[in-house]
Coordinates of C-alpha atoms and ligand atoms in Angstrom, one line a residue:
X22 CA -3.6 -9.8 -24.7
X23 CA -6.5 -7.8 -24.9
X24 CA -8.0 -6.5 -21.3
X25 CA -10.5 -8.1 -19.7
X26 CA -13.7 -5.9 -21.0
X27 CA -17.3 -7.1 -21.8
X28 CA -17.3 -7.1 -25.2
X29 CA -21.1 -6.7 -25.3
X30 CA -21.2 -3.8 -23.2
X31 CA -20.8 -1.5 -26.3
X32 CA -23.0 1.0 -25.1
X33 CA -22.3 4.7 -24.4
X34 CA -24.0 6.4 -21.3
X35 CA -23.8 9.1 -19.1
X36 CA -24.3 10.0 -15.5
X37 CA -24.4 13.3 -14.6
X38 CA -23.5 14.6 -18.0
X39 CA -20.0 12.5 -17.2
X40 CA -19.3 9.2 -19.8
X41 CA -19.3 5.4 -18.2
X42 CA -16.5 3.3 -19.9
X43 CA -18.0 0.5 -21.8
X44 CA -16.8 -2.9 -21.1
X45 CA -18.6 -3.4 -17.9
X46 CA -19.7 -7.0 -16.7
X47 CA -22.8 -8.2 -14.8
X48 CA -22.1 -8.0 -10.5
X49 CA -18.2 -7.4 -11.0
X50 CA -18.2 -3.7 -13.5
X51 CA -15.0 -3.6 -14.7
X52 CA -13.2 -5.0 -12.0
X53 CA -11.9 -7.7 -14.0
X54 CA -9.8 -5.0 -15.7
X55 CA -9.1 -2.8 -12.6
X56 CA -7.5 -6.0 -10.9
X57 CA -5.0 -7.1 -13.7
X58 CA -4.9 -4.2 -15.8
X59 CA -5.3 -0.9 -14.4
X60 CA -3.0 1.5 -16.3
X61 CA -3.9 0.4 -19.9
X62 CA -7.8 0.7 -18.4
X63 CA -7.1 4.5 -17.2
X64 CA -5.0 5.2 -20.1
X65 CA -7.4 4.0 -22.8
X66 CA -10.3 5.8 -20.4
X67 CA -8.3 8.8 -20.8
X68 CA -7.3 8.7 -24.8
X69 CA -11.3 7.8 -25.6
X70 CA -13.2 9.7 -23.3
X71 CA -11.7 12.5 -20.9
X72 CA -10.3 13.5 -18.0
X73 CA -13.2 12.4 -16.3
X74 CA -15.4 9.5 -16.7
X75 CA -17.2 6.8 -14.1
X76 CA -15.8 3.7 -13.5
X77 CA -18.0 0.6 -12.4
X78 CA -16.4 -1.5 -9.5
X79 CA -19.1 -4.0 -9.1
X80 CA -20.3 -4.4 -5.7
X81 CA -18.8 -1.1 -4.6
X82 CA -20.9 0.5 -7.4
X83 CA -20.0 3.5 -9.8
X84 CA -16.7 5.7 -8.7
X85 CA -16.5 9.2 -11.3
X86 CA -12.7 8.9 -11.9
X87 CA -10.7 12.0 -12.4
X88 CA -7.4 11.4 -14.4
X89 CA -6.3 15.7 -14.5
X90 CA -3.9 15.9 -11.8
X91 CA -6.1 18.5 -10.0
X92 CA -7.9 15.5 -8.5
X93 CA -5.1 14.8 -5.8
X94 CA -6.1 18.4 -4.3
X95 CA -8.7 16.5 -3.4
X96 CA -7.3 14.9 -0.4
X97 CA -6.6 18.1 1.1
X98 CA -10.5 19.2 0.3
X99 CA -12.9 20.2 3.6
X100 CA -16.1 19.0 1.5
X101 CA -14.5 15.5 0.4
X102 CA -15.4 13.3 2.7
X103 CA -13.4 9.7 3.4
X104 CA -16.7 7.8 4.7
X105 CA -17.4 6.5 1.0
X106 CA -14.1 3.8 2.1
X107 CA -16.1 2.4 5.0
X108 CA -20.0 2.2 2.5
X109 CA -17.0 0.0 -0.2
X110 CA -15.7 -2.3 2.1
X111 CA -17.8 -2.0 5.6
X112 CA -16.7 -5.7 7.2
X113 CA -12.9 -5.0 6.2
X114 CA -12.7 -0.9 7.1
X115 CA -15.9 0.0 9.2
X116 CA -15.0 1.7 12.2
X117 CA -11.1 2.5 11.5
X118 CA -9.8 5.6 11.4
X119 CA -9.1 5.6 7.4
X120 CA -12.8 5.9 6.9
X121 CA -13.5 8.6 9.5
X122 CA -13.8 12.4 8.7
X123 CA -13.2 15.2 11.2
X124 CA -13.0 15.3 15.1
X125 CA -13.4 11.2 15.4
X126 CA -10.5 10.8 12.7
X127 CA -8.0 12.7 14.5
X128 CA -9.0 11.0 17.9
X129 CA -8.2 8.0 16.5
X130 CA -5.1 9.3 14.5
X131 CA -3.5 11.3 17.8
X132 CA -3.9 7.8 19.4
X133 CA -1.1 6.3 17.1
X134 CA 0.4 8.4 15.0
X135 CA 3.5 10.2 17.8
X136 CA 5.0 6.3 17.5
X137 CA 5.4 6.4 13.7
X138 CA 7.1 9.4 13.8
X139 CA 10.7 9.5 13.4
X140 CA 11.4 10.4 17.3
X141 CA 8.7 7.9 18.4
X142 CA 10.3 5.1 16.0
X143 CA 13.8 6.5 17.4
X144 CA 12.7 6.3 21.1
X145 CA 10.9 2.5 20.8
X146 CA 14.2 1.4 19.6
X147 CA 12.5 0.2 16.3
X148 CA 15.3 0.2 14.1
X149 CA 17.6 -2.2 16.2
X150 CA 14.5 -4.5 16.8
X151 CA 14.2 -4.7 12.4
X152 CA 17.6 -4.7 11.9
X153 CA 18.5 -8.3 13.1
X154 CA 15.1 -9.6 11.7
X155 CA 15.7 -8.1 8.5
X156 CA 19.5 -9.9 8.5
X157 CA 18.7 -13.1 9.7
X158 CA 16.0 -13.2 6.1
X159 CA 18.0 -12.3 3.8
X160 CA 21.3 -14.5 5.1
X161 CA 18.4 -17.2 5.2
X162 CA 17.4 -16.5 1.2
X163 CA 21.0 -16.5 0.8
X164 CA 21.5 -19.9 1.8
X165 CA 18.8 -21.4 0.1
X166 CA 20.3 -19.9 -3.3
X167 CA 16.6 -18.9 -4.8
X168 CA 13.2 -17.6 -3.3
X169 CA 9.4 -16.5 -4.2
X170 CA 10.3 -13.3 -3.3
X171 CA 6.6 -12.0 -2.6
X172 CA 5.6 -15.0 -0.5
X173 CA 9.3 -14.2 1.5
X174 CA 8.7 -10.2 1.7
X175 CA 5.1 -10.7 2.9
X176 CA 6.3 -13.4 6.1
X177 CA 8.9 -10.9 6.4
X178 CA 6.7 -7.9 6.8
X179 CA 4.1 -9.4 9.0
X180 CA 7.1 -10.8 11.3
X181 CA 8.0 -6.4 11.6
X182 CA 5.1 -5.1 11.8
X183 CA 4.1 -7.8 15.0
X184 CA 7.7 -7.1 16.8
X185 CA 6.8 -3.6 16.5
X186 CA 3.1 -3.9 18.1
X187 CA 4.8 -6.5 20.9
X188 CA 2.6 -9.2 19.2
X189 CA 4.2 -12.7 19.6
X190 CA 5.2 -13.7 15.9
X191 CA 3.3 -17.4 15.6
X192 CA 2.1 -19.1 12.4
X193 CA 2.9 -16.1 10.5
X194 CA 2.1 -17.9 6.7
X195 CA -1.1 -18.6 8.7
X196 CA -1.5 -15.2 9.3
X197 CA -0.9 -14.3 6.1
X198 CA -3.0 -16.2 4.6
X199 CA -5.8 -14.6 6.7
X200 CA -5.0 -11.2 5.4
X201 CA -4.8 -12.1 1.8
X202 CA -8.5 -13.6 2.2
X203 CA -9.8 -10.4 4.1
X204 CA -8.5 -8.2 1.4
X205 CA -11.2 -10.0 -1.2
X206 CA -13.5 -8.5 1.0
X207 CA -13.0 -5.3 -1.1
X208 CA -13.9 -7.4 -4.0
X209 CA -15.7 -9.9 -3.3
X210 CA -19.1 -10.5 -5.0
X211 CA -22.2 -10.0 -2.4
X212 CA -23.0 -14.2 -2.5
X213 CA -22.1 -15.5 0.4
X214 CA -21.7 -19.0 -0.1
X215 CA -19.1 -21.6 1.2
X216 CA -15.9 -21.2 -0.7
X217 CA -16.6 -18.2 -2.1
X218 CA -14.6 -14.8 -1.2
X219 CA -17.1 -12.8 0.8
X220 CA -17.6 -16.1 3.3
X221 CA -13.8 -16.6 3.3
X222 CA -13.2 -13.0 3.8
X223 CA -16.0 -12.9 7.0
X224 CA -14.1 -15.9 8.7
X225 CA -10.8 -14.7 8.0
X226 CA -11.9 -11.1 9.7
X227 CA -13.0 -13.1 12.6
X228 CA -10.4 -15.1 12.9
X229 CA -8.0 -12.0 13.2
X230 CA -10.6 -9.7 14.6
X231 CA -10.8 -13.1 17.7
X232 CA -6.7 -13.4 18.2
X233 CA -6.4 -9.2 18.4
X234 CA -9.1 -9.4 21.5
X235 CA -6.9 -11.5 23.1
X236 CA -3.3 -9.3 22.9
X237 CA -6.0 -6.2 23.6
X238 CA -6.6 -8.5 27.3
X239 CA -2.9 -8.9 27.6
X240 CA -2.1 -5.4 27.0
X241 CA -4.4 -4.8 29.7
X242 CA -3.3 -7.4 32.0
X243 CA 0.5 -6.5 31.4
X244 CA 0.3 -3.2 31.1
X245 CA 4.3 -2.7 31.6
X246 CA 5.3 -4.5 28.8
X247 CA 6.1 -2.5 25.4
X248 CA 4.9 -2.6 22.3
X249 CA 2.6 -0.6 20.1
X250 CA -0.6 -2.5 21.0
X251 CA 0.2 -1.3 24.9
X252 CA 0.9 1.8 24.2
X253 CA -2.4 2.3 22.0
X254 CA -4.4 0.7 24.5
X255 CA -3.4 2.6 27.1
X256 CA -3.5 6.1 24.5
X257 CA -7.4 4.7 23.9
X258 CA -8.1 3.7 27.2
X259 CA -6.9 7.5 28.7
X260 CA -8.6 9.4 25.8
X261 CA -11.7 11.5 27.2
X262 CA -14.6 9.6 25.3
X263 CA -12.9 6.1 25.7
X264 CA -13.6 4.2 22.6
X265 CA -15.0 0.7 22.4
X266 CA -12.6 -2.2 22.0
X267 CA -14.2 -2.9 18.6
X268 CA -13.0 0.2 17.6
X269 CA -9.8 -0.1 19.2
X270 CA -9.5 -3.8 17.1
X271 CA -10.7 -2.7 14.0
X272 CA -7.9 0.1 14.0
X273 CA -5.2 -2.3 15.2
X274 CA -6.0 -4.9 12.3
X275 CA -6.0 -1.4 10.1
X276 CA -2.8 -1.0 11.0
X277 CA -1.6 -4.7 10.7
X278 CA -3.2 -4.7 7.0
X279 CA -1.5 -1.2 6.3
X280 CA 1.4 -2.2 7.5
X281 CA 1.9 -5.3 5.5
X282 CA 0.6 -5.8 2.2
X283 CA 1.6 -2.5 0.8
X284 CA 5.6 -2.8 2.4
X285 CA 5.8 -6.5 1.2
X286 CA 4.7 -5.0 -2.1
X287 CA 7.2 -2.6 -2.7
X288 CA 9.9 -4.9 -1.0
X289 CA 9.6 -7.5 -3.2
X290 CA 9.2 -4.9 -6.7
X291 CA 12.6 -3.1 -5.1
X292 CA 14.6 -6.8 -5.3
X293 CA 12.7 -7.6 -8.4
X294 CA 14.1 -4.2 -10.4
X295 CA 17.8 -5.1 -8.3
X296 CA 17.4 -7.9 -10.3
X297 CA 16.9 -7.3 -13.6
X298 CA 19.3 -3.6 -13.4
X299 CA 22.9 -4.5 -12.4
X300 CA 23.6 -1.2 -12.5
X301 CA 21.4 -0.4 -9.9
X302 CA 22.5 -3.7 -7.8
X303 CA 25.7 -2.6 -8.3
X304 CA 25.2 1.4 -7.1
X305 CA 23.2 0.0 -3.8
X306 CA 26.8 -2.8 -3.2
X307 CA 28.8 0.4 -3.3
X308 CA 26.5 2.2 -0.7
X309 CA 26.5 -0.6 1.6
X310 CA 30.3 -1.3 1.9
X311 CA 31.0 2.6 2.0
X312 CA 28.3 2.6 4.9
X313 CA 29.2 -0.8 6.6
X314 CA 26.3 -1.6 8.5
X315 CA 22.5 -1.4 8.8
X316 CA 21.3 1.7 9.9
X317 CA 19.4 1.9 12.9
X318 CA 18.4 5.1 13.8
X319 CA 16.3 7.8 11.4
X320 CA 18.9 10.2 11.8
X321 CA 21.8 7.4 10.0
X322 CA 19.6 7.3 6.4
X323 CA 21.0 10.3 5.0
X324 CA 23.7 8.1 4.6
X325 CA 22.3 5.7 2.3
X326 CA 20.9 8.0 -0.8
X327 CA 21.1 5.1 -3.0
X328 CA 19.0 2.7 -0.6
X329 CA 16.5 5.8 -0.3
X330 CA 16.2 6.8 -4.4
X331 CA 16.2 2.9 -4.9
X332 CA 13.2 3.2 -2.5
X333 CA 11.3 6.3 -3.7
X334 CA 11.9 5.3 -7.3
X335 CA 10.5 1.0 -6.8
X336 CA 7.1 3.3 -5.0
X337 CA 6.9 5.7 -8.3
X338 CA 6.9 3.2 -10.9
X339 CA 5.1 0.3 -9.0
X340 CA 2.8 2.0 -6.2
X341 CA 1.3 -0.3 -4.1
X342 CA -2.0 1.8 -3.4
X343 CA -2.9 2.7 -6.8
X344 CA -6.7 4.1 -6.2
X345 CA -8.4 6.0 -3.3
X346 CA -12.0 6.5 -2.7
X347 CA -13.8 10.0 -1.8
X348 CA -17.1 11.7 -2.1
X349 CA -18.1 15.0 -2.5
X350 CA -19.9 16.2 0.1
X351 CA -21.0 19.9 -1.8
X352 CA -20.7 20.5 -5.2
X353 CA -16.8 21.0 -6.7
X354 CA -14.7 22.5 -9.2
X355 CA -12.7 19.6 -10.7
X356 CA -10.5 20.5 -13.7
X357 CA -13.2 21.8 -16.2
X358 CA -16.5 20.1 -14.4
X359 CA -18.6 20.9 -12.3
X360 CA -19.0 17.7 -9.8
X361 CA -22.8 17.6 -8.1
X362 CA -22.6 17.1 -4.4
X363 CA -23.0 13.1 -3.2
X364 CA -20.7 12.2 -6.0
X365 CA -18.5 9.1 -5.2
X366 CA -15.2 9.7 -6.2
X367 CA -11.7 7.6 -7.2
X368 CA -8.3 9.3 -7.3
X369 CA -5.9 7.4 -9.4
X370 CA -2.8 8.0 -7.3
X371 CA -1.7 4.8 -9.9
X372 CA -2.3 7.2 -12.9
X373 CA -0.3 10.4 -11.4
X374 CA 2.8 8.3 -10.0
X375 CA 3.7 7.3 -13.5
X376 CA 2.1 10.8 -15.2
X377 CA 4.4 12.8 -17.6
X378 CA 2.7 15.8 -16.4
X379 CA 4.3 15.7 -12.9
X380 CA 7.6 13.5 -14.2
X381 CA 10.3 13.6 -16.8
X382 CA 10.7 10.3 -18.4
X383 CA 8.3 8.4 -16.4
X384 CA 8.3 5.0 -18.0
X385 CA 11.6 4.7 -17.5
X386 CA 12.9 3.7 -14.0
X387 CA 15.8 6.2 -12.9
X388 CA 17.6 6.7 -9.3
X389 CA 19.0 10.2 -10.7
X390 CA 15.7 12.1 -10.2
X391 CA 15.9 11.8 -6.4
X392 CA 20.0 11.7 -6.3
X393 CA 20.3 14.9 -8.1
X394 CA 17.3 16.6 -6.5
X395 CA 18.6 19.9 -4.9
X396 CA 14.7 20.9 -3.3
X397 CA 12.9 19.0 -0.4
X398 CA 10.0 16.2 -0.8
X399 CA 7.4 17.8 -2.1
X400 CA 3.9 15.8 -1.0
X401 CA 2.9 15.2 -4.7
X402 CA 6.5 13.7 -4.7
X403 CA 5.4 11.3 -1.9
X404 CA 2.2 11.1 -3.2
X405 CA 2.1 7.4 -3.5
X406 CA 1.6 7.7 0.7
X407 CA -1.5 10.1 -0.2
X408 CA -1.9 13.3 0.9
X409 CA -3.8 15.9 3.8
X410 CA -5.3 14.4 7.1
X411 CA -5.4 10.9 6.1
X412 CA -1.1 11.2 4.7
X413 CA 0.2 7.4 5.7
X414 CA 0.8 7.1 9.4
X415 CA 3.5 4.5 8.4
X416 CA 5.8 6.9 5.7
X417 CA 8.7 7.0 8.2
X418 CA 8.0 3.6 9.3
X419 CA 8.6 2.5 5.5
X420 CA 11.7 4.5 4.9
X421 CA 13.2 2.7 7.5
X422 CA 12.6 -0.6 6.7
X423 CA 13.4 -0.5 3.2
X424 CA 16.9 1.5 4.0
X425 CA 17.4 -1.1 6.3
X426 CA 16.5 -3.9 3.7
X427 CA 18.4 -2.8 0.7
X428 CA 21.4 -2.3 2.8
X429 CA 21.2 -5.7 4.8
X430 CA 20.4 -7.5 1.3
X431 CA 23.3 -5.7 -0.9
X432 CA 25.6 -6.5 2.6
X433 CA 24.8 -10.1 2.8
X434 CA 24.8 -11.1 -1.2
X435 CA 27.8 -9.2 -1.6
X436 CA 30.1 -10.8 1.1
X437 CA 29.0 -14.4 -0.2
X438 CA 29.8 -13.2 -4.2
X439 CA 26.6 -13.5 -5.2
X440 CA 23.6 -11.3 -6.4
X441 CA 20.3 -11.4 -7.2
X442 CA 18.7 -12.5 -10.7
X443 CA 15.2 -12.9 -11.9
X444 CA 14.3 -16.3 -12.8
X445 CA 10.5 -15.6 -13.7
X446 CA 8.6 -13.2 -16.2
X447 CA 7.8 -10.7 -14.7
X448 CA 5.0 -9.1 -16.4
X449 CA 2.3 -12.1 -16.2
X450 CA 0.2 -12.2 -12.9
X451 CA 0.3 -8.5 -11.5
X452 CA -2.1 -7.2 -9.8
X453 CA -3.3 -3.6 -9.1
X454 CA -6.5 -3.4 -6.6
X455 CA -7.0 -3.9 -4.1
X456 CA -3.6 -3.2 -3.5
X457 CA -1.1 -3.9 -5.9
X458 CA 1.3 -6.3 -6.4
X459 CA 3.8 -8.3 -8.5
X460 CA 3.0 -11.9 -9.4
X461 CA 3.0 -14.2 -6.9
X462 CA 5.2 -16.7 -8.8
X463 CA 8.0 -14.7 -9.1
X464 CA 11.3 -16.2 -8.3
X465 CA 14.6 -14.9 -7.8
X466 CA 18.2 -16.1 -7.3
X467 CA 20.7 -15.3 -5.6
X468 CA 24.0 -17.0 -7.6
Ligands
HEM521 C1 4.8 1.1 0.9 C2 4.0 1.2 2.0 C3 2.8 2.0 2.2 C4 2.0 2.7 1.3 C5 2.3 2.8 -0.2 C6 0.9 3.3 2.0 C7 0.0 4.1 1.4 C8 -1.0 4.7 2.1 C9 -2.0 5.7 1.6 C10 -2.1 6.0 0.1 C11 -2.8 6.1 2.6 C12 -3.9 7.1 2.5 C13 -5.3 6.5 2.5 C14 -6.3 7.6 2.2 O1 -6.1 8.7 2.1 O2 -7.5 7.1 2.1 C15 -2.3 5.4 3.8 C16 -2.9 5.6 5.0 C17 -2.6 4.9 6.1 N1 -1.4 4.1 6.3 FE1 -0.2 3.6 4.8 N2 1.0 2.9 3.3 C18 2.2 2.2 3.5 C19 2.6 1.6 4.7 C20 2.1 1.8 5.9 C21 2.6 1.3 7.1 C22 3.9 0.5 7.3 C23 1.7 1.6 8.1 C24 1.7 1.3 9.6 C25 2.2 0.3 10.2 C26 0.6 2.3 7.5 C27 -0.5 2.8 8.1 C28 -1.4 3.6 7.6 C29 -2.6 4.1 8.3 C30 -3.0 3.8 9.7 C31 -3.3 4.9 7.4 C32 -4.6 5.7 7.6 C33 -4.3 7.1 8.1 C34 -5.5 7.9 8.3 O3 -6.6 7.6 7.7 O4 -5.4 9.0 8.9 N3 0.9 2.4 6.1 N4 -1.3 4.6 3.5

């Protein structure tokens, strides 16, 4: 199938001495391709016209996309400012901390950030509050011989990511639900009309935005009971410029959304590859009866290399942020181009994960690159988590939970002889922006 391209947009144009990629639509750009089709979109951008060339993402307006892998130093850059993510999607970001440059980022950032930390996660106890959750899942998918696994991993994920903020774990497909209709927000055409995504996406934010408020007031009211909501409350509530509670709610949905999508993503595209590699199912089986249980603590992963690689490797291939959004606040040096100050930039973290420049082989889907690795993590090794002042808060967070996963999962299907197979195609039905994701029809079984 060809990609989803205007083919009357023939034209070729330049901004700023840069080329536009034909192919645009009316309202949505190229969006339609950016969704479903992302890599062939970048790789045909690349092969036709450059390193460099603008990308149209409808609403959101014109990003200049940089394909030469010097555009990932731009996370680390003092003039590249972050504030272009809150001007793309104001009702869904404004106000969090992902969006803010400087002295107010790292207010918000110190507020959280010791309790994603290995130590914090150690001292809350996070990994024996997972673990059982975690087990009770996949002994549940067990039983019921077959699964959508994305549906499954996404419940799962939101059911974590509330124990860990002590947020009591009700109607969680309705939550669910919620957050898949706020993410259109990113997307979303600017008619807001019953129905359609923008007025879905507002109600959905106010829905969440209404029920946050309220476990804010508990916090507040029960201030000795645990959980991250408490102890961010209370971190907001000390801090010397106390920061309003809509700042405080928009960063707490932040982290919800952060939290979620992206780990349900991977989770699912880790039992998905199980699935269609025995070898690697079987590698992960050994792992888990040599190791016995599901780790716990940080300090009990080094353990599982397997579950780790198996981890790493699912987030190379298939990672679950695939562009970020920057602008240039001076003019820059970018590859062999000047870039003129103002510029709105897109870094294709999608396009480097999978680039031969950085990897050996990397179509191909290989555990030995991180088994036999002698040197540390590099950042551009963990650059799917993005890299500088705005790194991933939640990069311990998700090493834990996906250790813990793969071990519970190879423990459980093991002891009842059976393992997991794909029973859908898997290609049809991915998505890539605003997060990406395999198809939500995929089904698995466990025989
Ligand atoms: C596989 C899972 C995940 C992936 C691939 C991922 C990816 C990323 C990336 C690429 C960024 C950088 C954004 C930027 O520079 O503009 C980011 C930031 C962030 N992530 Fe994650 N993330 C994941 C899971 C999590 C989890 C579990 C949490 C917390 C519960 C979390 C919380 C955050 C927060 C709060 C930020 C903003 C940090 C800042 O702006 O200083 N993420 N993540």
């Amino acid at each position: 199938m060809d990609m989803l391209l205007n083919p009357l947009d023939r034209r070729h144009r330049l901004r700023d001495d840069i080329p536009v990629v034909p192919g645009a639509f009316p309202l949505v750009g190229h969006l339609p391709a950016i969704v479903c089709d992302l890599p062939r979109l970048l790789r045909r951008a690349e092969r036709t016209l450059g390193s460099h060339f603008w990308l149209d993402f409808g609403p959101a307006g014109h990003l200049m996309t940089c394909v030469d892998p010097d555009a990932f130093a731009l996370l680390r850059h003092k003039d590249v400012s972050s504030a272009l993510i809150e001007e793309i999607a104001p009702e869904l970001l404004g106000g969090t901390l992902v969006a803010q440059d400087g002295g107010a980022h790292r207010q918000a950032r110190d507020a959280i950030k010791a309790a994603f930390l290995p130590k914090g996660l150690t001292q809350a106890g996070i990994g024996n509050l997972f673990a059982p959750v975690i087990q009770a899942r996949v002994q549940a998918w067990r039983d019921r011989g077959d699964v959508t696994i994305l549906r499954e991993t996404g419940d799962l994920m939101l059911k974590l990511i509330f124990s860990l903020m002590g947020i009591p774990a009700q109607d969680l497909p309705g939550w669910h639900r919620k957050y898949r209709q706020l993410l259109q927000l990113i997307v979303a055409p600017p008619v807001d009309l019953p129905g359609l995504p923008l007025r879905r996406g507002r109600a959905a934010r106010d829905w969440i935005d209404a029920q946050l408020r309220q476990f804010v007031r508990d916090a507040r009211a029960h201030a000795a009971r645990t959980g991250l909501i408490n102890d961010m409350v209370s971190a907001f509530d000390r801090g010397d410029d106390a920061l309003s509670d809509d700042v405080l709610v928009a960063n707490i949905r932040l982290l919800l959304l952060a939290g979620h999508d992206t780990t349900a993503s991977t989770m699912a595209w880790m039992v998905i590859e199980l699935a269609r590699q025995p070898g690697l199912w079987d590698a992960l089986v050994e792992e888990a009866q040599r190791v016995g249980a599901v780790p716990t603590r940080h300090a009990d992963l080094a353990q599982c290399l397997v579950a780790e690689a198996l981890f790493r490797e699912t987030l190379r291939v298939h990672p679950a942020t695939t562009l970020l959004p920057r602008r240039a606040l001076q003019e820059l040096q970018l590859g062999q181009r000047r870039i003129p100050a103002g510029t709105p930039l897109c870094i294709p973290l999608l396009h480097f994960s999978t680039s031969a420049l950085l990897h050996e082989a990397p179509d191909q889907f290989r555990l030995a690159r991180w088994l036999q690795r002698t040197e540390p993590i590099r950042p551009v090794d963990m650059l799917q988590f993005g890299t500088g002042p705005h790194v991933c808060i939640g990069y311990h967070l998700v090493w834990l939970e996906m250790v813990q996963f793969c071990i519970a999962l190879a423990l459980t299907m093991h002891k009842a002889g059976v393992r997991p197979r794909l029973l859908s195609a898997v290609e049809k039905g991915r998505r890539y922006f605003p997060t990406a994701h395999p198809s939500m029809k995929i089904r698995i079984g466990f025989s």
